[in-house]
XYZ file of C-alpha atoms in Angstrom:
651
model
C 0.014 0.006 -0.011
C 2.819 2.373 0.998
C 4.638 1.809 -2.363
C 1.315 2.510 -4.272
C 0.759 5.803 -2.538
C 4.228 7.071 -3.321
C 4.620 5.655 -6.854
C 6.657 8.051 -8.922
C 6.563 9.029 -12.618
C 9.949 9.110 -14.290
C 10.994 12.197 -16.293
C 11.370 9.983 -19.380
C 7.727 8.692 -18.921
C 6.391 12.268 -18.517
C 8.189 13.417 -21.654
C 7.091 10.380 -23.694
C 3.409 11.032 -22.704
C 3.889 14.699 -23.717
C 5.323 13.696 -27.077
C 2.378 11.385 -27.683
C -0.089 14.116 -26.835
C -1.349 12.012 -23.872
C -3.205 9.939 -26.449
C -6.791 10.621 -25.348
C -7.390 14.333 -24.995
C -7.718 14.999 -28.662
C -5.549 18.034 -29.320
C -2.390 19.786 -28.345
C -1.844 23.262 -26.855
C -0.564 26.117 -29.021
C 3.191 26.896 -28.635
C 3.179 30.712 -28.829
C 5.056 32.100 -25.759
C 8.538 33.714 -25.836
C 10.694 34.809 -22.888
C 9.205 38.362 -23.288
C 5.621 36.949 -22.996
C 6.670 34.902 -19.959
C 8.237 37.903 -18.219
C 5.050 39.906 -19.025
C 2.880 37.142 -17.505
C 5.127 37.259 -14.401
C 4.803 41.007 -14.029
C 1.089 40.705 -14.753
C 0.738 38.224 -11.820
C 2.987 40.082 -9.357
C 2.185 43.685 -9.995
C -1.421 43.818 -8.840
C -3.086 43.917 -5.427
C 0.323 44.224 -3.779
C 1.470 47.502 -5.243
C -2.023 49.084 -5.428
C -3.439 47.861 -2.093
C -1.487 45.770 0.468
C 1.669 47.870 0.249
C -0.184 50.569 2.200
C -0.863 48.447 5.282
C 2.578 46.938 5.214
C 4.110 50.410 5.053
C 1.907 51.599 7.977
C 3.147 48.640 10.042
C 6.875 48.766 9.195
C 7.510 52.355 8.110
C 10.063 53.086 5.271
C 11.907 49.933 6.519
C 9.192 47.892 4.861
C 11.555 47.916 1.760
C 13.662 45.368 3.684
C 10.671 43.080 3.906
C 10.105 43.428 0.164
C 13.757 42.576 -0.509
C 13.699 39.614 1.933
C 10.523 38.250 0.358
C 11.918 38.754 -3.137
C 15.097 36.823 -2.150
C 12.990 34.014 -0.625
C 10.854 33.911 -3.782
C 14.009 33.958 -5.929
C 15.369 30.922 -4.080
C 12.085 29.164 -4.823
C 12.128 30.390 -8.383
C 15.630 28.789 -8.891
C 14.062 25.508 -7.798
C 11.029 26.092 -10.081
C 13.347 26.959 -12.980
C 15.437 23.749 -12.535
C 12.311 21.589 -12.540
C 10.746 23.559 -15.403
C 13.918 22.953 -17.420
C 13.980 19.234 -16.359
C 10.238 18.552 -16.973
C 8.944 21.176 -19.501
C 5.255 20.223 -19.349
C 2.145 21.772 -17.787
C 1.388 21.101 -14.137
C 3.891 23.251 -12.198
C 4.716 22.048 -8.700
C 2.205 19.155 -9.028
C 4.204 17.596 -11.899
C 7.492 18.197 -10.149
C 6.310 16.569 -6.929
C 5.170 13.489 -8.975
C 8.822 13.119 -10.107
C 10.426 13.845 -6.689
C 8.041 12.436 -4.028
C 5.357 10.323 -5.652
C 1.668 10.306 -6.349
C 0.197 11.151 -2.865
C 2.414 14.171 -2.373
C 1.769 15.263 -5.974
C -1.996 15.131 -5.295
C -1.575 17.145 -2.048
C 0.432 19.820 -3.784
C -2.017 19.908 -6.654
C -4.824 20.293 -4.162
C -3.016 23.033 -2.282
C -2.353 24.917 -5.528
C -6.122 25.343 -5.796
C -5.636 27.649 -2.747
C -3.047 29.691 -4.628
C -4.781 30.114 -7.934
C -8.529 29.786 -7.297
C -8.657 31.250 -3.733
C -6.014 33.855 -4.812
C -8.326 34.969 -7.545
C -11.120 35.386 -5.057
C -8.901 37.826 -3.186
C -7.937 39.749 -6.310
C -11.560 39.874 -7.560
C -12.675 41.416 -4.229
C -9.889 44.009 -4.447
C -10.709 44.733 -8.018
C -14.313 45.296 -6.988
C -13.172 47.847 -4.376
C -11.186 49.869 -6.912
C -13.883 49.575 -9.560
C -16.647 50.904 -7.309
C -14.318 53.686 -6.096
C -13.584 54.561 -9.771
C -17.396 54.726 -10.557
C -18.050 57.044 -7.584
C -15.358 59.482 -8.853
C -16.931 59.899 -12.299
C -18.152 63.486 -12.650
C -19.772 64.653 -15.894
C -21.616 67.975 -15.235
C -23.081 68.095 -18.770
C -24.986 64.832 -18.067
C -25.668 65.771 -14.454
C -23.566 62.805 -13.276
C -21.927 63.385 -9.941
C -20.517 59.949 -9.302
C -22.053 56.553 -9.952
C -22.829 55.036 -6.519
C -23.695 51.336 -6.245
C -25.491 50.336 -2.984
C -23.009 49.244 -0.250
C -24.644 45.773 0.005
C -23.923 45.106 -3.657
C -20.243 45.838 -3.391
C -18.907 43.700 -0.483
C -19.015 40.152 0.775
C -21.477 38.820 3.378
C -18.864 38.141 6.113
C -17.265 41.621 5.928
C -20.779 43.237 6.271
C -21.763 40.946 9.151
C -18.467 41.343 11.061
C -18.448 45.100 10.395
C -21.936 45.413 11.915
C -20.940 43.502 15.030
C -17.749 45.450 15.420
C -19.549 48.775 15.045
C -22.118 47.760 17.660
C -19.393 46.865 20.140
C -17.487 50.069 19.632
C -20.597 52.328 19.855
C -21.524 50.562 23.077
C -18.010 51.443 24.280
C -18.705 55.091 23.842
C -17.405 55.732 20.273
C -19.773 57.897 18.127
C -20.859 56.552 14.718
C -18.996 59.399 13.016
C -15.745 58.383 14.621
C -15.913 54.812 13.334
C -13.321 54.090 10.667
C -14.636 54.281 7.135
C -14.389 50.545 6.443
C -16.503 49.726 9.530
C -19.099 52.313 8.676
C -19.431 51.015 5.122
C -19.731 47.396 6.303
C -22.329 48.386 8.880
C -24.337 50.402 6.360
C -24.277 47.460 3.885
C -25.638 45.156 6.567
C -28.362 47.529 7.723
C -29.524 48.591 4.187
C -29.338 45.149 2.507
C -32.655 43.543 1.308
C -33.710 40.676 3.476
C -35.363 37.289 2.934
C -36.664 36.541 6.443
C -33.629 37.142 8.701
C -31.085 36.608 5.899
C -29.389 39.710 4.572
C -28.726 39.755 0.852
C -25.135 41.037 0.724
C -23.027 39.990 -2.276
C -20.066 41.447 -4.273
C -21.610 41.701 -7.786
C -18.703 43.577 -9.504
C -16.403 40.768 -8.468
C -18.729 38.338 -10.097
C -18.751 40.343 -13.338
C -14.995 40.518 -13.704
C -14.542 36.837 -13.062
C -17.105 35.996 -15.826
C -15.302 38.315 -18.227
C -11.788 36.945 -17.443
C -12.991 33.303 -17.618
C -14.428 34.023 -21.090
C -11.105 35.525 -22.217
C -9.027 32.614 -20.905
C -11.487 30.203 -22.551
C -11.016 31.859 -25.976
C -7.295 30.997 -26.208
C -3.696 31.652 -25.164
C -3.047 34.131 -28.005
C -5.962 36.327 -26.821
C -4.908 35.986 -23.163
C -1.307 36.791 -24.004
C -2.279 39.939 -26.005
C -4.637 41.174 -23.233
C -1.981 40.507 -20.581
C 0.744 42.300 -22.496
C -1.553 45.274 -23.079
C -2.461 45.574 -19.406
C 1.223 45.172 -18.331
C 2.248 48.109 -20.560
C -0.534 50.262 -19.078
C 0.299 49.556 -15.393
C 4.093 49.827 -15.850
C 3.588 53.194 -17.576
C 1.474 54.412 -14.673
C 3.932 53.090 -12.050
C 6.814 54.867 -13.791
C 4.682 58.037 -13.933
C 3.968 57.731 -10.207
C 7.713 57.464 -9.485
C 8.631 60.276 -11.887
C 6.115 62.705 -10.357
C 6.201 61.452 -6.760
C 9.963 61.795 -6.345
C 9.660 65.566 -6.550
C 7.282 65.571 -3.465
C 9.469 63.372 -1.266
C 10.410 64.849 2.145
C 13.282 62.826 3.569
C 12.120 63.833 7.094
C 9.322 61.312 6.673
C 11.967 58.569 6.548
C 12.937 59.362 10.159
C 12.463 57.060 12.038
C 13.166 54.543 9.315
C 11.891 51.521 11.315
C 9.423 53.152 13.824
C 8.040 49.830 15.036
C 11.236 47.788 14.897
C 11.714 44.335 13.362
C 8.361 43.170 14.708
C 6.617 46.045 12.827
C 8.394 45.191 9.599
C 7.652 41.433 9.848
C 4.005 42.150 10.642
C 3.489 42.658 6.988
C 4.835 39.318 5.823
C 1.454 37.986 4.675
C 0.631 41.067 2.694
C 4.005 41.409 1.133
C 4.314 37.785 0.268
C 0.893 37.962 -1.363
C 2.263 40.744 -3.475
C 4.788 38.344 -4.927
C 2.885 35.185 -5.567
C 2.082 34.350 -9.204
C 5.539 34.122 -10.708
C 5.152 30.301 -10.445
C 2.085 30.540 -12.651
C 4.548 30.935 -15.566
C 5.584 27.305 -15.104
C 2.039 26.074 -15.930
C 2.415 27.408 -19.423
C 5.427 25.176 -20.158
C 3.649 23.277 -23.111
C 2.710 26.599 -24.717
C 6.355 27.895 -24.708
C 8.422 27.914 -27.921
C 11.594 26.936 -25.935
C 10.544 26.101 -22.297
C 13.906 24.814 -21.061
C 15.619 28.113 -21.948
C 12.766 30.686 -21.598
C 10.935 29.573 -18.378
C 13.932 30.177 -16.003
C 14.681 33.541 -17.625
C 10.998 34.683 -17.543
C 10.733 33.954 -13.795
C 13.874 35.671 -12.799
C 13.331 38.747 -14.916
C 9.772 39.088 -13.523
C 10.974 38.924 -9.859
C 13.806 41.328 -10.430
C 11.800 44.011 -12.239
C 8.930 43.808 -9.679
C 11.243 44.032 -6.658
C 12.855 47.167 -8.035
C 9.406 48.738 -8.554
C 8.056 47.663 -5.132
C 11.083 49.127 -3.226
C 10.942 52.402 -5.255
C 7.147 52.793 -4.735
C 7.512 52.065 -1.024
C 10.221 54.767 -0.648
C 8.152 57.307 -2.591
C 5.002 56.643 -0.661
C 6.685 56.897 2.801
C 8.539 59.934 1.635
C 5.496 61.908 0.545
C 3.360 61.308 3.680
C 4.124 59.877 7.061
C 4.003 56.089 7.138
C 1.213 56.156 9.780
C -1.233 57.579 7.148
C -0.862 54.678 4.718
C -3.172 52.136 6.324
C -5.694 52.523 3.489
C -7.017 50.278 0.728
C -5.805 52.552 -2.141
C -2.423 53.999 -0.909
C -1.166 55.335 -4.292
C -4.344 57.242 -5.024
C -4.592 58.347 -1.333
C -1.083 59.872 -1.433
C -1.600 61.956 -4.596
C -5.000 63.020 -3.403
C -3.271 64.137 -0.170
C -0.920 66.488 -2.107
C -3.822 67.742 -4.199
C -2.850 66.047 -7.530
C -6.346 64.881 -8.345
C -5.579 63.973 -11.936
C -2.787 61.598 -10.832
C -5.171 60.048 -8.335
C -7.675 59.377 -11.051
C -5.100 57.944 -13.382
C -3.963 55.564 -10.698
C -7.497 54.450 -9.926
C -8.034 53.586 -13.602
C -4.698 51.723 -13.891
C -5.442 49.748 -10.721
C -8.531 48.340 -12.399
C -6.321 47.088 -15.266
C -3.651 45.844 -12.915
C -6.060 43.736 -10.912
C -7.627 42.306 -14.108
C -4.185 41.232 -15.378
C -3.516 39.275 -12.167
C -6.944 37.606 -12.452
C -6.072 36.667 -15.996
C -2.791 34.925 -15.121
C -4.256 33.070 -12.154
C -7.350 32.046 -13.989
C -5.078 30.701 -16.711
C -2.834 28.639 -14.416
C -5.387 26.693 -12.445
C -7.124 24.880 -15.360
C -3.733 23.724 -16.670
C -2.822 22.097 -13.290
C -6.221 20.384 -13.331
C -5.630 19.322 -16.815
C -2.287 17.698 -15.813
C -3.933 15.890 -12.857
C -6.806 14.674 -15.166
C -4.257 13.331 -17.652
C -2.794 11.234 -14.838
C -6.243 9.874 -13.918
C -6.385 11.690 -10.545
C -9.323 13.863 -11.698
C -12.131 12.956 -14.150
C -11.207 12.829 -17.893
C -13.286 15.833 -18.793
C -10.754 18.141 -16.987
C -8.169 17.355 -19.634
C -10.459 18.076 -22.572
C -8.906 20.479 -25.061
C -11.223 22.725 -27.056
C -10.932 21.820 -30.797
C -10.915 25.433 -31.912
C -9.445 27.512 -29.094
C -6.847 24.882 -27.974
C -7.553 25.589 -24.260
C -8.525 23.188 -21.419
C -12.134 24.240 -21.912
C -14.039 22.243 -19.244
C -11.476 22.992 -16.550
C -11.523 26.699 -17.395
C -15.343 26.865 -16.912
C -15.168 24.932 -13.637
C -12.494 27.265 -12.256
C -14.702 30.187 -13.182
C -17.519 28.760 -10.967
C -15.070 27.885 -8.174
C -13.868 31.470 -8.010
C -17.073 33.303 -8.856
C -19.401 31.911 -6.182
C -17.174 32.320 -3.130
C -16.112 35.851 -4.224
C -19.765 36.843 -3.546
C -19.522 35.896 0.065
C -16.000 35.298 1.399
C -13.933 37.627 3.545
C -10.843 39.240 2.019
C -8.546 38.460 4.990
C -9.437 34.852 5.167
C -8.783 34.200 1.525
C -5.520 36.172 1.398
C -4.027 34.173 4.223
C -5.225 30.788 2.892
C -3.838 31.660 -0.453
C -0.459 32.600 0.977
C -0.094 29.427 3.091
C -1.141 27.174 0.126
C 1.481 28.849 -2.091
C 4.237 28.691 0.449
C 3.534 25.037 0.900
C 4.060 24.509 -2.824
C 7.308 26.503 -2.635
C 8.521 24.321 0.301
C 7.853 21.116 -1.607
C 9.467 22.306 -4.823
C 12.682 23.346 -2.955
C 12.640 20.059 -1.126
C 12.130 18.219 -4.413
C 15.274 19.696 -5.902
C 17.250 18.578 -2.773
C 15.731 15.125 -3.040
C 16.894 14.712 -6.641
C 20.182 16.478 -6.060
C 22.442 13.414 -5.970
C 20.245 10.759 -7.451
C 21.912 9.034 -10.471
C 20.134 8.510 -13.731
C 17.980 11.708 -13.459
C 17.576 13.484 -16.782
C 18.782 17.102 -16.273
C 17.587 20.160 -18.169
C 19.553 23.031 -19.569
C 19.254 25.097 -16.349
C 20.707 23.863 -13.022
C 20.904 25.732 -9.715
C 24.502 26.804 -9.112
C 25.892 24.515 -6.309
C 27.312 25.780 -3.148
C 27.729 23.418 -0.128
C 25.453 24.327 2.777
C 27.335 22.032 5.239
C 28.967 24.867 7.181
C 27.106 28.005 6.060
C 23.538 27.048 7.186
C 24.523 25.713 10.739
C 26.771 28.697 11.357
C 24.039 31.139 10.155
C 21.506 29.460 12.555
C 23.888 29.714 15.476
C 24.532 33.500 14.813
C 20.748 34.154 14.566
C 20.045 32.412 17.875
C 22.844 34.383 19.657
C 21.517 37.593 18.101
C 17.961 36.846 19.210
C 18.917 36.184 22.831
C 21.185 39.254 23.021
C 19.589 41.989 20.903
C 15.991 40.833 21.580
C 16.455 39.063 24.868
C 13.158 40.035 26.376
C 11.070 38.980 23.370
C 12.931 35.735 22.983
C 12.655 34.684 26.625
C 8.955 35.646 26.660
C 8.482 33.377 23.645
C 10.330 30.418 25.239
C 8.666 30.743 28.619
C 5.239 31.537 27.188
C 5.027 34.739 29.358
C 1.484 36.136 29.460
C 0.857 39.314 27.444
C -1.840 41.970 27.634
C -4.603 42.082 24.960
C -4.539 45.072 22.528
C -7.204 47.763 23.164
C -9.719 46.755 20.440
C -9.854 43.034 21.270
C -10.054 43.880 24.945
C -12.910 46.391 24.577
C -15.019 44.338 22.217
C -14.875 41.279 24.478
C -16.445 43.012 27.506
C -20.002 42.551 28.599
C -22.042 45.725 29.510
C -21.104 45.463 33.238
C -17.365 45.063 32.550
C -17.464 47.860 30.014
C -19.086 50.134 32.637
C -16.383 49.417 35.122
C -13.689 50.243 32.495
C -15.379 53.545 31.662
C -15.630 54.403 35.335
C -11.830 53.780 35.589
C -11.218 56.032 32.604
C -13.440 58.749 34.163
C -11.424 58.334 37.444
C -8.130 58.744 35.530
C -9.520 61.827 33.704
C -10.581 63.269 36.997
C -7.038 63.267 38.196
C -6.197 65.267 35.206
C -9.271 67.581 35.448
C -10.557 66.385 32.073
C -13.863 64.655 32.696
C -15.989 63.110 30.024
C -19.163 61.345 31.167
C -19.398 58.802 28.341
C -15.769 58.354 27.235
C -14.697 56.506 24.045
C -12.935 53.597 25.775
C -11.181 52.326 22.664
C -9.896 55.725 21.672
C -8.709 56.511 25.183
C -6.817 53.184 25.733
C -5.428 53.288 22.114
C -3.757 56.678 22.838
C -2.041 55.541 25.987
C 1.727 54.640 25.970
C 2.581 51.032 26.282
C 3.586 51.500 29.937
C 0.448 53.452 30.840
C -1.832 50.913 29.062
C -0.098 48.076 30.960
C -0.725 49.890 34.248
C -4.328 50.608 33.365
C -4.979 46.957 32.512
C -3.224 45.716 35.729
C -5.517 47.945 37.866
C -8.668 47.047 36.040
C -11.312 44.921 37.915
C -12.106 42.923 34.776
C -11.330 39.186 34.902
C -7.736 38.302 34.036
C -8.895 35.967 31.219
C -10.185 39.020 29.329
C -7.136 41.166 30.144
C -4.252 38.863 29.537
C -3.502 36.151 26.977
C -1.720 33.224 28.630
C -1.401 29.502 28.888
C -2.732 27.390 25.991
C -4.599 30.339 24.362
C -1.191 32.113 23.991
C 0.932 29.002 23.263
C -1.221 27.725 20.421
C -0.297 30.732 18.327
C 3.387 29.836 18.797
C 2.951 26.253 17.529
C 3.818 27.086 13.932
C 7.047 28.772 15.084
C 8.028 25.786 17.295
C 7.429 23.577 14.211
C 9.701 25.807 12.276
C 12.504 25.658 14.824
C 12.273 21.841 15.061
C 12.404 21.569 11.183
C 15.426 23.869 11.119
C 17.232 21.297 13.334
C 16.305 18.548 10.855
C 17.430 20.664 7.889
C 20.756 21.430 9.587
C 21.321 17.671 10.202
C 20.791 16.892 6.478
C 22.959 19.878 5.416
C 25.844 18.495 7.491
C 25.360 14.843 6.488
C 24.230 15.116 2.858
C 26.125 18.323 1.685
C 22.836 19.909 0.392
C 22.828 22.606 -2.213
C 22.702 26.002 -0.448
C 20.164 27.961 -2.637
C 17.242 25.436 -2.379
C 17.984 25.043 1.392
C 17.691 28.788 1.899
C 14.499 28.784 -0.157
C 13.107 25.958 2.017
C 13.960 27.716 5.286
C 12.712 31.165 4.262
C 9.452 29.786 2.865
C 8.884 27.737 6.006
C 9.524 30.817 8.154
C 6.916 32.819 6.281
C 4.405 29.949 6.599
C 4.926 30.031 10.367
C 4.351 33.792 10.498
C 0.767 33.243 9.189
C -0.630 31.971 12.419
C -2.297 28.902 13.816
C -5.825 29.666 12.458
C -4.429 29.588 8.953
C -2.602 26.301 9.574
C -5.918 24.801 10.908
C -7.802 25.986 7.831
C -5.078 24.676 5.524
C -5.096 21.309 7.459
C -8.836 21.011 6.999
C -8.474 21.754 3.267
C -5.809 19.025 2.962
C -8.006 16.464 4.744
C -10.885 17.154 2.324
C -8.294 16.715 -0.504
C -7.174 13.383 0.873
C -10.819 12.158 1.040
C -11.211 13.067 -2.701
C -8.005 11.326 -3.548
C -8.858 8.040 -1.843
C -12.408 8.094 -3.180
C -11.491 8.804 -6.790
C -7.759 9.469 -7.680
C -6.273 6.433 -6.040
C -8.499 4.056 -7.913
C -8.275 5.766 -11.287
C -4.619 6.590 -11.324
C -3.094 5.792 -14.816
C 0.294 5.061 -13.283
C -1.266 2.720 -10.866
C -3.036 0.869 -13.638
C 0.040 0.623 -15.767
C 2.079 -0.752 -12.827
C -0.688 -3.300 -12.069
C -0.495 -4.605 -15.603
C 3.295 -5.226 -15.487
C-alpha cells in the first residue's frame, strides 16, 4: 500500500506522454510564448493587489523599513524560483509544482500539492476579484460629468462587498458604539460594512449582501481565458504596458514631493513592525510560479521559463522598493493604512488627476492578475486529469481554441461563487499558506533529486554551493543575536510569558457590566487630570495611552484576568507554527551536514517555512482542513483511477 501511495513518474515517462499528446485528450496546446511573454505574464501576476493595495498596510506597520521586507520576500521567492526553474527545465510540461512533486516524491504528495495549488490560484483569484471590485466601485463614484448631471455613480453598499465583511463590520460597530465611540468616529471601512448590513434587502432574517462587481470581472476573465492563449497573451501584454507606464509616472512625479524627514524614524516599530506585513508582502509576490504552468505553450521552455521567472521577480522588486520609498517619503508612514495608498497619497498632495489615473490603472492591474491566475489553475487540473487523478473531462482541449475548456469553466465557478460571500482577510492568508507549501515542496524536491543518479537534467541547473557549514553557522549566529539584541522578546516566547490584549480585542470582548467598570476607571483617571467626559470613548482612550500606561491601566482594572491577559494554551497555540519551524530547522541542519545539500534550495526551503509560520495557527488549521478534504477526494477517486497505478498493475 505504501509503495502504491508514493509511486513516482519518471521524467522519461512524462516526456514520452507529452510527445504522444497524452493519447486521449484529442488536441495539443498552441506553442506561442517567448521569454518576453513569460516575463510579461510574471509581471502581470506580481504587480497587482500588492502595489495598489497591500503595500499601504505593510508600510503603515513597518514604516520606510518595509523595503527590507520586500527585499527579503523577493530573495526568498528567488530561491524558490531557482528551484522552479530547474524543474521547469527538467520537466517542461504543464502542471507546475504538481508535476515536479510527482517526479520527486510520488503520487500522494503530488496530489496534495495539486490540491493546495487550488488555494493559490482559485482562492487567490477570489482575493484579487474582491480588491478589483473595491477599486472599480471607487472609480465609478469618482466619475463626474456635469453636462450629463452625473456626480459619481454610486452602487449600494450591500452590492459591493461580501457577506462576512458586512456581518463582522456590523458586530464590530455595535461593540465600539456601546463602548462610547460615536458613529461618526468609526473608521470608514467599519461604517461601510455596517451600512451594507443595515440597508441590505432581506429574505426573512437573511441579509442579501453579495459582491456583484467581483462576479462580473470573473465572468469576463474566464471567457477571455477560454477563448485562447493568444488572446490571453495579447490582453495581458497590453495591461502590463498600461500599469508599468502608470507606475513609472507615479515614480517620476512622486519623487519631487518626497520629504526625507518622513523617513525618520526609518523603522518606527522595529523588526516586529516590519515582519507584521509578511502575509501582505508575500501575497504581493505570488504568481511568478504561474509561468511554469504554461510550459507546453512555450516555444523553448527549457531556456525561456527560468529567464522569464527571474526577470519578472527582479523587475517587480525594483518597482516595489521604489514605490515604498516614494509613498513613505510623501506622507508619514502612519497615514498609509488605507486600501488605495497610491491614489490616497496623490489626493493628499492635491494632484487629483494623478489620483484618477492611478484608480483607472489599478482596475487594469487587478484584471491582469486575475487573467494569469485564471489561466494557471485549469492547466494544473488538466495535468492531474491526464494522470487519472481527476475525471477525464478536466483534460479536454477545445478543438478550436486549444484551451482546457471544461477545466476553465469549472475554475470560473469555483472562483465566482465564493467571491460573492467570502472575507478578504481569510482568503488572502489561505492563498499565501497554500502557495508557500508549494514552494517548500518544490525546494525540497530539488534537494531530493540532487544526488540521485540517472535523473535526466535540463539546460538550467541551480549553481551549487555546499550548505554544510554555512547554514548551521548562520543558525547559531541568529540564535545568539535573538537572545542578546531581543532578549526580552525571545525569553517571553520560550517561557510563554502572558501578554496583555490590545485595546480593540479587549474592549470588544467585554459585557455591559465590565465595560461600565472600564469607563468608570477612565473617568477616574480623567478626573485626576481635570478632564472629565461622562461617556468616554474607551477604545480611543486606551489606544492613545503609551505601552507602559496601558499596561498599568490593565493591571488595575477589575475585569477578569482571562479578558485582560492572553496566557497558557490560548497564547501557546499561536506559537505552535514557530516551534514547528524551529524543529524543522534542526532537521534541515542535520541533512545539510550529512548530505552536503545545495545552499540555494535550502535557503528557499527555510525562508518559505519561516513565512508559513508567520501566518498563524488559524491559517494552519484552515489549511489542514483543506488538505484533509483533498485526501478524502484522492482516496475516493484518484487512487482508484490513477493511470500510473493501472500501468504498474498490468506489469
